[in-house]
């Protein structure tokens, strides 16, 4: 699965308590050759480590260990290296396995607990900044889920939708004198009302930025008859046939995506500047971590590729590198940024990822505080 699948409902299920042990394996992967040649070897070694941990754990019964080993084997057999991104996460119990390919790297680790490790999934989805795109015409509407790297058509919430086709009505033509424009038909208006209703339901379940693609008359009528269009962050005025491919759609969206990225970056800069003016600003990993733990962070901005290994020393975080990063030390956290992102989202804060070096003067991470 990819990060698009991580809905609030699924995240709640992943975090739910499970019979011990729930096994979480994470490791960095590579998208292209020749670097990806090492991934299979690293995965086998990681699985071997998990099996050794299970065998050494007195709280794991023989039956549970055997069942988990079978699930691990099935997961490894199913992994498609052609779909590799920047990290692989395997979540395994005696009854199931899940494979997640993430567009954000994660440390190599094995965790045995009574629930799955979710911080890397949550941070990867936040960084990916997924969006919805609705392609709309007088008789067809399709919904696509996308990120900056990829898009795919979704079959959810009733999408795709096609208007019922009726045979031409000669009597209507005689009364009017000509066949009116498609966009003035009442059945077209009703179709677009239905599209709007279905779209609003999807947005309520999984809120994301929305882009609209369609010819000007279709978009104008969609504006007129519905409510969801007013929240669109970008529009592409171009026909979108029913057989539009995700790659073609993403190409058409590039200018709108880039325009919004620039607006969004300026908006975040403005919010952080305002926070500094109000003396409600935290900069650097240690300050932001403290603000998040206290529930004071309203907005957390993180550079896209910022990751840091730290040692938790009382109430503070101390960066560690090289030989000082003893991963057997329980106070050392390899993925503290992902952990912080997850905690911030759980506290109700907004988390945004910004361009590398844009927060260089503030330790690569900053927050606007609620108080």
XYZ file of C-alpha atoms in Angstrom:
371
model
C 0.000 0.000 0.000
C 1.047 3.596 -0.430
C 0.420 6.585 1.804
C -2.844 7.464 0.026
C -4.388 4.466 1.746
C -3.644 5.825 5.216
C -7.035 7.245 6.134
C -7.942 8.306 9.655
C -10.003 5.132 10.052
C -7.191 2.854 8.963
C -4.689 4.648 11.184
C -6.984 4.086 14.148
C -7.100 0.362 13.329
C -3.315 0.166 12.997
C -2.863 1.808 16.398
C -5.391 -0.454 18.100
C -4.056 -2.921 20.665
C -3.220 -6.346 19.237
C -2.218 -9.682 20.718
C 1.499 -9.541 21.483
C 3.624 -9.477 19.429
C 2.694 -7.101 16.641
C 5.854 -6.872 14.534
C 6.874 -3.697 12.693
C 9.836 -3.759 10.303
C 11.116 -0.576 8.696
C 14.061 0.004 6.367
C 15.247 2.504 3.759
C 14.925 1.419 0.115
C 16.056 2.718 -3.245
C 13.983 3.606 -6.277
C 16.539 2.816 -8.978
C 19.427 0.564 -9.939
C 22.157 -0.029 -9.014
C 21.383 1.130 -5.455
C 18.265 -1.038 -5.181
C 20.329 -4.220 -5.562
C 21.116 -4.087 -1.826
C 17.483 -3.847 -0.719
C 16.675 -7.561 -0.984
C 19.733 -8.500 1.090
C 18.927 -5.909 3.751
C 15.345 -7.142 3.915
C 16.418 -10.770 4.395
C 18.754 -9.690 7.186
C 16.004 -7.670 8.823
C 13.572 -10.591 8.671
C 16.246 -12.856 10.173
C 16.661 -10.369 13.005
C 12.904 -10.369 13.596
C 12.816 -14.168 13.732
C 15.725 -14.206 16.180
C 13.956 -11.661 18.369
C 10.804 -13.769 18.341
C 12.720 -16.922 19.265
C 14.466 -15.171 22.138
C 11.313 -13.603 23.563
C 9.827 -15.773 26.351
C 6.457 -14.040 25.960
C 6.041 -15.341 22.392
C 4.527 -18.808 22.122
C 5.759 -21.321 19.585
C 2.424 -21.166 17.758
C 2.502 -17.370 17.511
C 6.125 -17.387 16.358
C 5.416 -19.929 13.626
C 2.357 -18.020 12.431
C 4.258 -14.720 12.296
C 7.158 -16.339 10.429
C 4.690 -17.602 7.817
C 3.195 -14.126 7.443
C 6.665 -12.614 7.104
C 7.489 -15.101 4.359
C 4.294 -14.262 2.476
C 5.005 -10.556 2.766
C 8.555 -10.914 1.453
C 7.326 -13.012 -1.483
C 4.750 -10.360 -2.373
C 7.065 -7.340 -2.340
C 7.593 -5.933 -5.820
C 10.993 -4.193 -6.033
C 9.752 -2.240 -9.056
C 7.410 -0.339 -6.737
C 10.124 0.616 -4.262
C 10.173 4.203 -3.048
C 12.289 5.556 -0.183
C 11.280 3.197 2.615
C 9.596 -0.126 3.221
C 7.383 -0.871 6.227
C 6.097 -4.356 7.041
C 3.393 -4.724 9.694
C 2.834 -8.318 10.754
C 0.826 -10.296 13.287
C -0.070 -13.970 13.425
C -3.200 -13.202 11.405
C -2.112 -10.632 8.811
C 0.603 -8.690 7.077
C 0.670 -5.278 5.443
C 3.257 -3.899 3.031
C 3.762 -0.138 2.837
C 6.017 1.637 0.338
C 6.803 5.161 1.538
C 8.102 8.278 -0.261
C 10.098 9.220 2.851
C 13.030 7.303 4.258
C 12.809 5.420 7.548
C 15.506 3.851 9.750
C 16.233 0.140 9.753
C 14.581 -1.424 12.774
C 12.506 -4.271 14.200
C 9.874 -3.451 16.828
C 7.869 -6.025 18.801
C 4.952 -4.462 20.648
C 1.221 -4.715 21.285
C 0.446 -2.332 18.406
C 2.004 -1.366 15.100
C 4.598 1.379 14.728
C 2.863 4.126 12.716
C 5.059 7.224 13.000
C 6.847 6.651 9.686
C 3.554 6.130 7.835
C 2.050 9.283 9.295
C 5.099 11.439 8.536
C 5.376 10.070 4.997
C 1.757 10.922 4.253
C 2.150 14.412 5.707
C 5.227 15.019 3.563
C 3.578 13.650 0.414
C 0.835 16.322 0.733
C -1.797 14.329 -1.202
C -4.512 16.119 -3.140
C -7.721 15.348 -5.006
C -8.334 16.176 -8.645
C -11.816 16.112 -10.149
C -12.070 15.922 -13.928
C -15.518 17.050 -14.962
C -17.546 17.371 -18.158
C -21.239 17.493 -19.017
C -21.571 13.726 -18.847
C -18.581 12.335 -16.963
C -16.678 12.970 -13.734
C -13.657 11.116 -12.372
C -11.734 11.508 -9.135
C -7.958 11.157 -8.958
C -5.724 10.940 -5.908
C -2.322 12.493 -6.404
C 0.970 13.659 -4.968
C 3.798 15.553 -6.625
C 5.190 12.229 -7.878
C 2.180 10.215 -8.986
C -1.576 10.074 -9.453
C -4.154 7.340 -9.837
C -7.894 7.194 -10.403
C -9.984 6.386 -7.357
C -13.118 4.246 -7.396
C -14.645 5.512 -4.179
C -17.724 7.459 -3.138
C -19.553 6.598 -6.359
C -16.779 7.805 -8.685
C -16.387 7.688 -11.618
C -19.805 9.024 -12.581
C -21.417 9.079 -16.002
C -24.648 10.845 -16.907
C -27.408 8.677 -18.404
C -27.654 9.171 -22.173
C -31.062 9.816 -23.668
C -32.109 9.629 -27.287
C -32.538 12.991 -29.082
C -35.968 14.589 -28.599
C -37.285 15.923 -31.975
C -40.325 17.572 -30.337
C -38.079 19.542 -28.002
C -36.031 20.688 -30.966
C -39.223 21.797 -32.773
C -40.376 23.810 -29.765
C -37.020 25.502 -29.201
C -35.939 25.795 -32.816
C -32.520 24.201 -32.211
C -30.774 21.813 -29.878
C -29.556 23.930 -26.952
C -26.052 23.763 -25.537
C -25.338 20.698 -23.448
C -24.575 22.922 -20.492
C -28.076 24.371 -20.377
C -29.855 21.043 -20.103
C -31.531 20.487 -16.769
C -30.323 16.877 -16.770
C -26.736 18.148 -17.032
C -27.326 20.457 -14.077
C -28.749 17.560 -12.094
C -25.784 15.377 -13.040
C -23.324 18.005 -11.796
C -25.332 18.417 -8.593
C -24.879 14.684 -8.031
C -21.138 15.013 -8.713
C -20.940 17.827 -6.173
C -22.811 15.795 -3.561
C -20.522 12.790 -4.025
C -17.409 14.971 -3.959
C -18.441 16.731 -0.749
C -18.850 13.331 0.921
C -15.329 12.291 -0.098
C -13.850 15.600 1.093
C -15.632 15.268 4.425
C -14.095 11.828 4.943
C -10.607 12.677 3.659
C -10.005 16.445 3.429
C -7.309 17.417 0.917
C -6.577 20.299 -1.440
C -8.837 20.042 -4.495
C -7.995 20.742 -8.131
C -10.589 20.950 -10.893
C -9.997 20.072 -14.546
C -12.531 20.668 -17.313
C -13.705 22.960 -20.078
C -14.730 26.466 -19.018
C -18.506 25.921 -19.499
C -18.412 22.730 -17.425
C -16.465 24.379 -14.606
C -18.744 27.429 -14.680
C -21.861 25.286 -14.370
C -20.236 23.181 -11.644
C -19.564 26.430 -9.769
C -23.180 27.462 -10.200
C -24.947 24.292 -9.095
C -22.652 23.034 -6.319
C -20.676 23.954 -3.228
C -17.410 22.009 -3.401
C -15.895 24.025 -6.269
C -15.509 27.150 -4.138
C -12.810 25.421 -2.073
C -10.702 24.378 -5.078
C -7.086 25.521 -4.766
C -6.381 25.289 -8.494
C -8.074 24.898 -11.861
C -7.029 23.675 -15.283
C -9.337 24.826 -18.059
C -8.980 21.967 -20.479
C -11.110 19.090 -21.653
C -10.756 15.891 -19.641
C -11.990 12.849 -21.598
C -13.096 9.748 -19.753
C -9.921 7.925 -20.806
C -7.528 10.536 -19.392
C -4.481 8.732 -17.983
C -3.048 9.629 -14.565
C 0.311 10.578 -16.111
C -1.347 12.911 -18.647
C -3.427 14.459 -15.894
C -0.367 15.053 -13.708
C 1.381 16.755 -16.628
C -1.561 19.108 -17.101
C -1.635 19.845 -13.369
C 2.050 20.791 -13.057
C 1.591 24.570 -13.530
C -1.296 24.663 -11.047
C 0.641 22.556 -8.530
C 3.693 24.806 -8.806
C 1.588 27.952 -8.463
C -0.027 26.637 -5.316
C 3.335 25.504 -3.921
C 4.645 29.077 -4.197
C 1.489 30.548 -2.642
C 1.601 27.978 0.131
C 5.283 28.666 0.909
C 4.589 32.391 1.134
C 1.605 31.724 3.398
C 3.694 29.591 5.772
C 6.445 32.226 5.856
C 3.818 34.805 6.763
C 2.427 32.695 9.597
C 5.875 32.083 11.051
C 6.752 35.790 10.768
C 3.531 36.653 12.553
C 4.332 34.123 15.280
C 7.732 35.735 15.821
C 6.048 39.120 16.113
C 3.680 37.753 18.751
C 6.528 36.020 20.614
C 4.730 32.734 19.918
C 7.480 31.067 17.914
C 9.650 27.996 18.509
C 12.696 27.192 16.421
C 14.914 24.144 16.384
C 14.220 20.533 17.242
C 14.459 20.858 21.018
C 12.116 23.863 21.280
C 9.571 22.456 18.830
C 9.630 19.042 20.524
C 8.861 20.668 23.869
C 6.044 22.768 22.378
C 4.470 19.722 20.715
C 4.662 17.650 23.903
C 2.943 20.478 25.795
C 0.232 20.794 23.128
C 1.170 24.411 22.382
C 2.138 24.022 18.732
C -0.538 25.156 16.302
C 1.585 24.926 13.157
C 4.772 22.909 12.663
C 6.919 23.507 9.573
C 9.619 20.965 8.703
C 12.130 20.943 5.870
C 11.316 18.098 3.486
C 14.436 16.003 4.005
C 15.190 16.872 7.602
C 15.904 13.846 9.768
C 17.941 13.652 12.935
C 19.074 11.000 15.385
C 18.947 12.219 18.973
C 19.401 11.099 22.543
C 16.526 11.978 24.848
C 18.115 13.516 27.926
C 15.441 14.378 30.448
C 13.266 17.026 28.831
C 15.731 17.773 26.031
C 16.944 16.270 22.771
C 20.645 16.066 22.036
C 21.664 15.367 18.413
C 24.012 12.395 18.012
C 25.936 11.223 14.968
C 28.349 8.506 13.942
C 29.649 6.236 16.690
C 27.653 8.142 19.310
C 24.434 6.822 17.777
C 24.201 3.580 19.746
C 20.885 2.237 18.506
C 20.728 -0.350 21.288
C 20.393 2.553 23.734
C 16.716 3.054 24.473
C 17.208 6.809 24.828
C 18.425 7.113 21.224
C 15.713 7.910 18.657
C 16.654 7.543 14.984
C 13.403 8.927 13.626
C 12.654 11.689 16.102
C 11.363 13.998 13.353
C 8.772 11.430 12.257
C 7.840 10.891 15.900
C 7.436 14.640 16.361
C 5.280 14.921 13.227
C 2.968 12.164 14.423
C 2.682 13.693 17.900
C 1.964 17.133 16.438
C -0.826 15.807 14.227
C -2.290 13.868 17.140
C -2.381 17.084 19.183
C -4.366 18.852 16.455
C -1.500 20.891 15.017
C -1.089 21.504 11.308
C 2.123 20.002 9.932
C 3.621 21.248 6.679
C 6.792 20.327 4.840
C 8.742 23.126 3.202
C 11.714 23.337 0.866
C 15.128 22.333 2.168
C 17.168 25.224 3.605
C 14.095 27.462 3.898
C 14.288 27.084 7.693
C 18.082 26.938 7.867
C 18.203 29.870 10.259
C 15.815 28.109 12.663
C 17.333 24.639 12.913
C 15.338 23.278 9.934
C 12.133 23.017 11.950
C 9.872 25.711 13.428
C 6.481 26.142 15.016
C 3.858 28.820 15.508
C 2.461 28.418 18.993
C -1.105 28.613 20.179
C -0.006 30.398 23.351
